[in-house]
Coordinates of C-alpha atoms in Angstrom, one line a residue:
M7 CA 0.0 0.0 0.0
T8 CA 1.3 3.4 -0.9
A9 CA 1.5 5.9 2.0
I10 CA -0.3 9.2 1.4
D11 CA 1.9 12.2 1.8
P12 CA -0.3 15.3 2.0
S13 CA 2.6 17.7 2.4
G14 CA 2.7 18.4 -1.4
A15 CA -1.0 18.5 -1.9
Q16 CA -2.7 21.7 -3.3
P17 CA -6.3 22.8 -3.0
V18 CA -8.5 21.3 -5.7
L19 CA -11.6 23.1 -7.1
V20 CA -13.8 21.4 -9.6
R21 CA -16.6 23.6 -10.9
A22 CA -20.0 22.0 -11.5
G23 CA -19.7 22.5 -15.3
E24 CA -16.2 21.2 -15.6
A25 CA -16.6 17.7 -14.3
E26 CA -16.6 14.8 -16.8
I27 CA -20.0 13.0 -16.9
L28 CA -20.4 9.3 -17.7
G29 CA -23.7 7.5 -18.5
D30 CA -27.1 8.7 -19.6
P31 CA -29.9 10.1 -17.3
P32 CA -31.2 9.0 -15.0
N33 CA -28.0 7.0 -14.4
T34 CA -25.0 9.3 -14.5
M35 CA -21.6 9.6 -12.8
K36 CA -19.9 12.9 -12.4
L37 CA -16.1 12.5 -12.0
L38 CA -15.1 15.2 -9.5
A39 CA -11.6 14.5 -8.4
D40 CA -9.2 11.6 -8.6
A41 CA -6.0 10.7 -6.8
T42 CA -3.9 12.2 -9.7
T43 CA -5.5 15.6 -9.1
T44 CA -5.6 15.5 -5.3
G45 CA -2.0 14.5 -4.7
G46 CA -3.0 10.9 -4.0
L47 CA -5.5 11.9 -1.2
V48 CA -8.9 11.0 -2.5
S49 CA -11.2 10.1 -5.4
A50 CA -14.7 11.6 -5.4
I51 CA -17.6 11.1 -7.7
R52 CA -21.3 12.1 -7.6
S53 CA -23.5 9.4 -8.8
K54 CA -27.2 9.6 -9.8
I55 CA -29.1 6.3 -10.3
G56 CA -32.7 5.8 -11.3
K57 CA -35.4 3.8 -9.4
G58 CA -34.9 0.1 -9.1
V59 CA -31.4 -0.1 -10.6
D60 CA -28.8 -2.6 -9.6
G61 CA -25.3 -1.1 -9.2
P62 CA -22.0 -3.0 -9.4
P63 CA -22.0 -6.7 -8.4
P64 CA -20.5 -7.5 -5.0
H65 CA -16.9 -6.6 -4.7
Y66 CA -14.3 -5.4 -2.3
H67 CA -11.2 -3.2 -2.2
H68 CA -8.0 -4.5 -0.6
D69 CA -6.5 -1.1 0.2
A70 CA -9.2 1.6 0.4
A71 CA -12.3 2.2 2.3
E72 CA -15.4 3.5 0.4
I73 CA -17.6 6.2 1.7
F74 CA -21.2 6.8 0.6
Y75 CA -23.1 10.0 1.4
V76 CA -26.7 10.1 0.2
I77 CA -27.8 13.6 -1.0
D78 CA -31.3 12.5 -2.0
G79 CA -33.2 9.3 -2.4
G80 CA -32.2 6.0 -1.0
L81 CA -30.0 3.0 -1.5
H82 CA -29.8 -0.7 -0.4
V83 CA -26.2 -1.6 0.3
L84 CA -24.6 -4.9 1.0
T85 CA -22.0 -4.4 3.7
G86 CA -20.2 -7.7 4.4
D87 CA -22.9 -10.2 5.5
R88 CA -25.8 -7.8 5.9
I89 CA -27.8 -5.3 3.9
V90 CA -28.7 -1.8 5.1
T91 CA -30.9 0.8 3.6
I92 CA -29.5 4.4 3.6
A93 CA -31.4 7.6 2.7
A94 CA -30.9 11.3 2.4
G95 CA -28.4 12.6 4.9
D96 CA -27.0 9.2 5.8
F97 CA -23.2 8.5 5.7
L98 CA -21.9 4.9 5.3
L99 CA -18.2 3.9 5.5
V100 CA -17.3 0.5 4.0
P101 CA -13.9 -0.6 5.4
P102 CA -11.2 -2.2 3.1
R103 CA -11.8 -5.9 2.3
T104 CA -15.5 -5.6 3.1
P105 CA -17.7 -7.0 0.3
H106 CA -20.3 -4.5 -0.8
A107 CA -22.7 -3.8 -3.6
F108 CA -25.7 -1.5 -4.0
S109 CA -29.1 -1.0 -5.7
T110 CA -31.8 1.6 -5.6
P111 CA -35.2 0.7 -4.2
A112 CA -38.1 0.4 -6.6
H113 CA -39.7 3.6 -5.3
T114 CA -36.7 6.0 -5.4
G115 CA -33.5 6.6 -7.1
V116 CA -30.4 8.1 -5.5
D117 CA -28.1 11.1 -5.7
M118 CA -25.0 10.3 -3.8
L119 CA -21.4 11.3 -3.2
I120 CA -18.9 8.4 -3.2
V121 CA -15.4 9.0 -1.8
K122 CA -12.4 6.7 -1.7
P123 CA -9.3 7.8 0.1
G124 CA -6.0 7.4 -1.8
A125 CA -7.6 5.6 -4.8
E126 CA -7.3 6.1 -8.5
R127 CA -10.8 5.3 -9.9
F128 CA -11.6 7.4 -13.0
D129 CA -10.1 5.1 -15.5
Y130 CA -12.1 2.2 -14.0
F131 CA -15.3 4.1 -14.3
R132 CA -14.5 5.1 -17.9
L133 CA -13.9 1.4 -18.7
G134 CA -17.3 0.5 -17.2
D135 CA -18.9 3.2 -19.3
R136 CA -17.2 1.8 -22.5
V137 CA -18.5 -1.6 -21.6
R138 CA -22.0 -0.2 -21.1
R139 CA -21.8 1.4 -24.6
G140 CA -20.5 -1.8 -26.2
Q141 CA -17.0 -0.3 -26.9
A142 CA -15.2 -2.7 -24.5
K143 CA -15.9 -6.3 -23.3
P144 CA -16.9 -7.2 -19.8
Q145 CA -13.8 -9.4 -19.6
E146 CA -11.7 -6.2 -19.6
I147 CA -13.2 -5.3 -16.2
L148 CA -12.5 -8.8 -14.9
A149 CA -8.9 -8.5 -16.1
S150 CA -8.4 -5.1 -14.4
Q151 CA -9.3 -6.2 -10.9
D152 CA -5.8 -5.9 -9.5
L153 CA -5.1 -2.7 -11.4
Y154 CA -8.1 -0.9 -9.9
D155 CA -8.3 -2.7 -6.6
N156 CA -11.8 -3.8 -7.4
H157 CA -12.2 -7.5 -6.7
F158 CA -15.5 -9.3 -7.4
H159 CA -17.0 -11.5 -4.7
D160 CA -19.9 -13.9 -4.8
S161 CA -22.6 -13.0 -2.2
P162 CA -25.4 -15.5 -1.6
I163 CA -27.0 -12.9 0.7
W164 CA -27.0 -10.2 -2.1
R165 CA -28.3 -12.7 -4.6
R166 CA -31.2 -13.7 -2.3
F167 CA -32.0 -10.0 -1.7
L168 CA -32.1 -9.2 -5.4
D169 CA -34.2 -12.3 -6.1
G170 CA -36.7 -11.1 -3.4
T171 CA -36.1 -14.1 -1.2
G172 CA -33.9 -12.3 1.4
E173 CA -36.2 -9.5 2.6
D174 CA -35.8 -10.8 6.2
R175 CA -32.1 -9.9 5.9
L176 CA -32.8 -6.2 5.2
L177 CA -31.6 -4.1 8.1
A178 CA -32.7 -0.5 7.8
L179 CA -30.6 2.2 9.5
P180 CA -32.9 4.2 11.8
P181 CA -33.7 7.6 10.5
N182 CA -32.7 10.6 12.6
D183 CA -36.4 11.8 13.0
G184 CA -37.7 8.5 14.4
T185 CA -39.8 7.6 11.4
S186 CA -39.5 4.2 9.6
R187 CA -37.7 3.8 6.2
N188 CA -38.2 0.5 4.5
G189 CA -38.3 -0.3 0.8

């Protein structure tokens, strides 16, 4: 693992209209800052995903945590051996080596910020976008697991959840205002 040395880091400002956008509405990813532009400190993206959409399959990262902050909407997230539902204002930290995946509930999409300390991610997201557009093969993503520290992992819990047979495994994080959030 490479040590992060913030001593040479400079402030980074990315204006809203300057960020590269991948995908097509309602499923877009705005590439805000990557390790190359932040002196190795962080990678940050803003992702908007429509209702009832599955995100990436279960995977883990050896070296970096992944942070999710929900701006609007909601998200079901596999975190190791359980599934949580997060909503607007919620923060979730997934530690390194923890299998995770996510999907949006049928009734809402999500607008979220995803941050990974010390990670280079933009080329991985660009590759995924090329696969989506038919300009690259899915095998290229599998072949790049070590390069991008994105290792796929089978999760029977996640498969059951997506099949609708694992609803009893759904653990919703309690909202701050005391109301229930399921779905």
